[in-house]
Amino acid sequence: MIFFDFHHHYKNSVSGIYNAEPGERPSAGLFSAGIHPNYISDHNEETIKWLYETAQNENCVAIGECGLDGLLATDFQLQKEIFHRQILLANEVNKPVIIHCVRKFYELIPFKKIAKIPMIIHGFNKKEQLAKDMLKHDFYLSFGKSVLHNLSLQKLLEQFPVQKMFLETDGQDFEIELLYRKTAELKKMTPEELQEQIFTNLNNIGISVPE
Ligand SMILES: [Zn+2]
């Protein structure tokens, strides 16, 4: 069984959504395309042009990862502007947004109000209260490797609605199956039931996965 990896950076992986790098045109499989705050520079028009073209590709199932990063030196106003433009694009092409966020979670909320499409915060490993607040604003959360060893995150997952979650490897080298097994155990489900639920969630955010 191949478990669905919601967000990863491995070009050769057969499962899930590959995150394309600016300028790249993936040839096979589902992918997401966006401008990570790391890629913001003084001349973004070229990257934005790439994104607008790439977003039309039928295998491009989401815009992202993009978002707000409080640890980067990049001007925060500029980060917000580039994020905003990507949300408008996502609205236009009717594709969900995969969000990268560091320390600026509450600043995502005004953007959620602009978005007409679902938003998924990837790599979530923060506190339960923050998860609840994000849930209240209708964000989905995608969880990664931290779930395997972070006890407070495991407790959070026990309470977290399975209808609002995804699972991912991101840039970490480990088997996604381990994460499905651990999460299924926490949710008192079988890994297969969890996978089924994740497919339903994907469907709910407008992503159809080829058989
Ligand atoms: Zn990533």
GROMACS .gro file of C-alpha atoms and ligand atoms in nm:
model
  212
    1MET     CA    1   0.000   0.000   0.000
    2ILE     CA    2   0.129   0.346  -0.091
    3PHE     CA    3   0.046   0.606   0.172
    4PHE     CA    4  -0.025   0.959   0.054
    5ASP     CA    5   0.254   1.206   0.135
    6PHE     CA    6   0.087   1.547   0.140
    7HIS     CA    7   0.403   1.756   0.107
    8HIS     CA    8   0.750   1.645   0.008
    9HIS     CA    9   1.063   1.756  -0.174
   10TYR     CA   10   1.162   1.426  -0.335
   11LYS     CA   11   1.138   1.444  -0.710
   12ASN     CA   12   1.150   1.067  -0.751
   13SER     CA   13   0.887   0.984  -0.490
   14VAL     CA   14   0.579   0.820  -0.638
   15SER     CA   15   0.342   0.918  -0.361
   16GLY     CA   16   0.172   1.243  -0.281
   17ILE     CA   17   0.247   1.604  -0.369
   18TYR     CA   18   0.595   1.704  -0.478
   19ASN     CA   19   0.687   2.066  -0.404
   20ALA     CA   20   0.836   2.217  -0.721
   21GLU     CA   21   1.120   2.465  -0.700
   22PRO     CA   22   1.086   2.801  -0.876
   23GLY     CA   23   1.169   2.764  -1.242
   24GLU     CA   24   1.107   2.391  -1.240
   25ARG     CA   25   0.851   2.209  -1.457
   26PRO     CA   26   0.781   1.868  -1.306
   27SER     CA   27   0.703   1.609  -1.573
   28ALA     CA   28   0.500   1.349  -1.387
   29GLY     CA   29   0.289   1.313  -1.076
   30LEU     CA   30   0.106   1.564  -0.860
   31PHE     CA   31   0.293   1.872  -0.750
   32SER     CA   32   0.253   2.209  -0.583
   33ALA     CA   33   0.411   2.531  -0.701
   34GLY     CA   34   0.468   2.844  -0.500
   35ILE     CA   35   0.715   3.103  -0.382
   36HIS     CA   36   0.854   3.007  -0.040
   37PRO     CA   37   0.961   3.317   0.161
   38ASN     CA   38   1.319   3.192   0.113
   39TYR     CA   39   1.288   3.263  -0.258
   40ILE     CA   40   1.168   3.619  -0.223
   41SER     CA   41   1.425   3.863  -0.359
   42ASP     CA   42   1.442   4.216  -0.496
   43HIS     CA   43   1.330   4.090  -0.834
   44ASN     CA   44   1.036   3.853  -0.803
   45GLU     CA   45   0.857   3.917  -1.130
   46GLU     CA   46   1.034   3.633  -1.311
   47THR     CA   47   0.935   3.385  -1.038
   48ILE     CA   48   0.580   3.516  -1.032
   49LYS     CA   49   0.558   3.470  -1.408
   50TRP     CA   50   0.680   3.110  -1.370
   51LEU     CA   51   0.421   3.054  -1.098
   52TYR     CA   52   0.131   3.192  -1.301
   53GLU     CA   53   0.220   2.965  -1.592
   54THR     CA   54   0.290   2.658  -1.380
   55ALA     CA   55  -0.029   2.699  -1.177
   56GLN     CA   56  -0.232   2.624  -1.492
   57ASN     CA   57  -0.077   2.276  -1.525
   58GLU     CA   58  -0.337   2.010  -1.444
   59ASN     CA   59  -0.088   1.817  -1.230
   60CYS     CA   60  -0.030   2.127  -1.022
   61VAL     CA   61  -0.283   2.059  -0.747
   62ALA     CA   62  -0.194   2.333  -0.498
   63ILE     CA   63  -0.025   2.670  -0.466
   64GLY     CA   64   0.263   2.662  -0.219
   65GLU     CA   65   0.449   2.622  -0.015
   66CYS     CA   66   0.423   2.991   0.049
   67GLY     CA   67   0.359   3.203   0.354
   68LEU     CA   68   0.516   3.402   0.633
   69ASP     CA   69   0.845   3.342   0.809
   70GLY     CA   70   0.934   3.543   1.117
   71LEU     CA   71   1.289   3.412   1.129
   72LEU     CA   72   1.391   3.532   0.785
   73ALA     CA   73   1.562   3.863   0.730
   74THR     CA   74   1.340   3.925   0.425
   75ASP     CA   75   1.124   4.235   0.470
   76PHE     CA   76   0.798   4.125   0.632
   77GLN     CA   77   0.585   4.366   0.433
   78LEU     CA   78   0.726   4.217   0.114
   79GLN     CA   79   0.660   3.865   0.244
   80LYS     CA   80   0.297   3.960   0.302
   81GLU     CA   81   0.266   4.113  -0.042
   82ILE     CA   82   0.405   3.803  -0.219
   83PHE     CA   83   0.185   3.577  -0.006
   84HIS     CA   84  -0.119   3.788  -0.090
   85ARG     CA   85  -0.052   3.765  -0.462
   86GLN     CA   86  -0.028   3.388  -0.437
   87ILE     CA   87  -0.362   3.368  -0.258
   88LEU     CA   88  -0.523   3.573  -0.533
   89LEU     CA   89  -0.373   3.334  -0.788
   90ALA     CA   90  -0.502   3.034  -0.589
   91ASN     CA   91  -0.850   3.190  -0.589
   92GLU     CA   92  -0.825   3.239  -0.962
   93VAL     CA   93  -0.714   2.885  -1.046
   94ASN     CA   94  -0.930   2.741  -0.767
   95LYS     CA   95  -0.653   2.539  -0.601
   96PRO     CA   96  -0.577   2.509  -0.228
   97VAL     CA   97  -0.279   2.680  -0.064
   98ILE     CA   98  -0.005   2.494   0.124
   99ILE     CA   99   0.133   2.728   0.387
  100HIS     CA  100   0.481   2.760   0.533
  101CYS     CA  101   0.462   2.954   0.857
  102VAL     CA  102   0.722   3.035   1.121
  103ARG     CA  103   0.620   3.241   1.426
  104LYS     CA  104   0.353   3.437   1.237
  105PHE     CA  105   0.051   3.211   1.273
  106TYR     CA  106  -0.195   3.476   1.389
  107GLU     CA  107  -0.096   3.695   1.095
  108LEU     CA  108  -0.227   3.424   0.865
  109ILE     CA  109  -0.585   3.489   0.977
  110PRO     CA  110  -0.653   3.805   0.770
  111PHE     CA  111  -0.525   3.616   0.465
  112LYS     CA  112  -0.761   3.328   0.539
  113LYS     CA  113  -1.046   3.576   0.502
  114ILE     CA  114  -0.929   3.671   0.153
  115ALA     CA  115  -0.889   3.309   0.042
  116LYS     CA  116  -1.179   3.142  -0.135
  117ILE     CA  117  -0.997   2.811  -0.134
  118PRO     CA  118  -0.888   2.578   0.150
  119MET     CA  119  -0.561   2.654   0.330
  120ILE     CA  120  -0.335   2.392   0.482
  121ILE     CA  121  -0.058   2.480   0.726
  122HIS     CA  122   0.216   2.227   0.665
  123GLY     CA  123   0.471   2.091   0.911
  124PHE     CA  124   0.268   2.184   1.218
  125ASN     CA  125   0.446   2.097   1.544
  126LYS     CA  126   0.336   2.372   1.782
  127LYS     CA  127   0.113   2.385   2.089
  128GLU     CA  128  -0.241   2.257   2.123
  129GLN     CA  129  -0.394   2.602   2.180
  130LEU     CA  130  -0.246   2.728   1.854
  131ALA     CA  131  -0.381   2.422   1.672
  132LYS     CA  132  -0.727   2.492   1.816
  133ASP     CA  133  -0.711   2.856   1.712
  134MET     CA  134  -0.608   2.763   1.360
  135LEU     CA  135  -0.886   2.506   1.345
  136LYS     CA  136  -1.137   2.766   1.459
  137HIS     CA  137  -1.036   2.970   1.155
  138ASP     CA  138  -1.088   2.667   0.934
  139PHE     CA  139  -0.726   2.592   0.848
  140TYR     CA  140  -0.625   2.232   0.785
  141LEU     CA  141  -0.301   2.115   0.946
  142SER     CA  142  -0.044   1.880   0.798
  143PHE     CA  143   0.182   1.692   1.039
  144GLY     CA  144   0.527   1.548   0.983
  145LYS     CA  145   0.811   1.358   1.142
  146SER     CA  146   0.782   1.532   1.484
  147VAL     CA  147   0.473   1.320   1.555
  148LEU     CA  148   0.699   1.016   1.583
  149HIS     CA  149   0.885   1.148   1.889
  150ASN     CA  150   0.711   1.462   2.021
  151LEU     CA  151   0.483   1.354   2.307
  152SER     CA  152   0.285   1.678   2.335
  153LEU     CA  153   0.222   1.669   1.961
  154GLN     CA  154   0.102   1.310   1.998
  155LYS     CA  155  -0.142   1.425   2.267
  156LEU     CA  156  -0.258   1.705   2.040
  157LEU     CA  157  -0.321   1.457   1.758
  158GLU     CA  158  -0.536   1.237   1.982
  159GLN     CA  159  -0.778   1.529   2.010
  160PHE     CA  160  -0.737   1.673   1.665
  161PRO     CA  161  -1.017   1.600   1.412
  162VAL     CA  162  -0.897   1.351   1.156
  163GLN     CA  163  -1.112   1.529   0.894
  164LYS     CA  164  -0.883   1.832   0.915
  165MET     CA  165  -0.541   1.669   0.889
  166PHE     CA  166  -0.281   1.554   0.639
  167LEU     CA  167   0.051   1.373   0.683
  168GLU     CA  168   0.382   1.455   0.515
  169THR     CA  169   0.753   1.381   0.505
  170ASP     CA  170   0.851   1.735   0.390
  171GLY     CA  171   1.231   1.733   0.350
  172GLN     CA  172   1.286   1.460   0.611
  173ASP     CA  173   1.421   1.123   0.514
  174PHE     CA  174   1.186   0.862   0.663
  175GLU     CA  175   0.905   0.633   0.554
  176ILE     CA  176   0.563   0.802   0.545
  177GLU     CA  177   0.415   0.467   0.643
  178LEU     CA  178   0.567   0.507   0.993
  179LEU     CA  179   0.378   0.833   1.033
  180TYR     CA  180   0.052   0.672   0.919
  181ARG     CA  181   0.103   0.386   1.165
  182LYS     CA  182   0.177   0.619   1.458
  183THR     CA  183  -0.112   0.855   1.378
  184ALA     CA  184  -0.355   0.568   1.324
  185GLU     CA  185  -0.259   0.430   1.665
  186LEU     CA  186  -0.325   0.772   1.825
  187LYS     CA  187  -0.660   0.802   1.646
  188LYS     CA  188  -0.754   0.441   1.728
  189MET     CA  189  -0.796   0.356   1.361
  190THR     CA  190  -0.617   0.121   1.124
  191PRO     CA  191  -0.358   0.278   0.890
  192GLU     CA  192  -0.587   0.179   0.601
  193GLU     CA  193  -0.885   0.361   0.755
  194LEU     CA  194  -0.665   0.663   0.810
  195GLN     CA  195  -0.549   0.654   0.448
  196GLU     CA  196  -0.915   0.639   0.335
  197GLN     CA  197  -0.994   0.941   0.552
  198ILE     CA  198  -0.698   1.131   0.406
  199PHE     CA  199  -0.830   1.060   0.056
  200THR     CA  200  -1.166   1.200   0.163
  201ASN     CA  201  -0.990   1.508   0.301
  202LEU     CA  202  -0.803   1.550  -0.027
  203ASN     CA  203  -1.131   1.531  -0.211
  204ASN     CA  204  -1.276   1.793   0.024
  205ILE     CA  205  -0.999   2.038  -0.062
  206GLY     CA  206  -1.046   1.973  -0.433
  207ILE     CA  207  -0.757   1.735  -0.500
  208SER     CA  208  -0.842   1.417  -0.685
  209VAL     CA  209  -0.579   1.149  -0.671
  210PRO     CA  210  -0.538   0.923  -0.974
  211GLU     CA  211  -0.590   0.552  -0.888
  212ZN      ZN  212   0.855   2.182   0.252
   0.00000   0.00000   0.00000
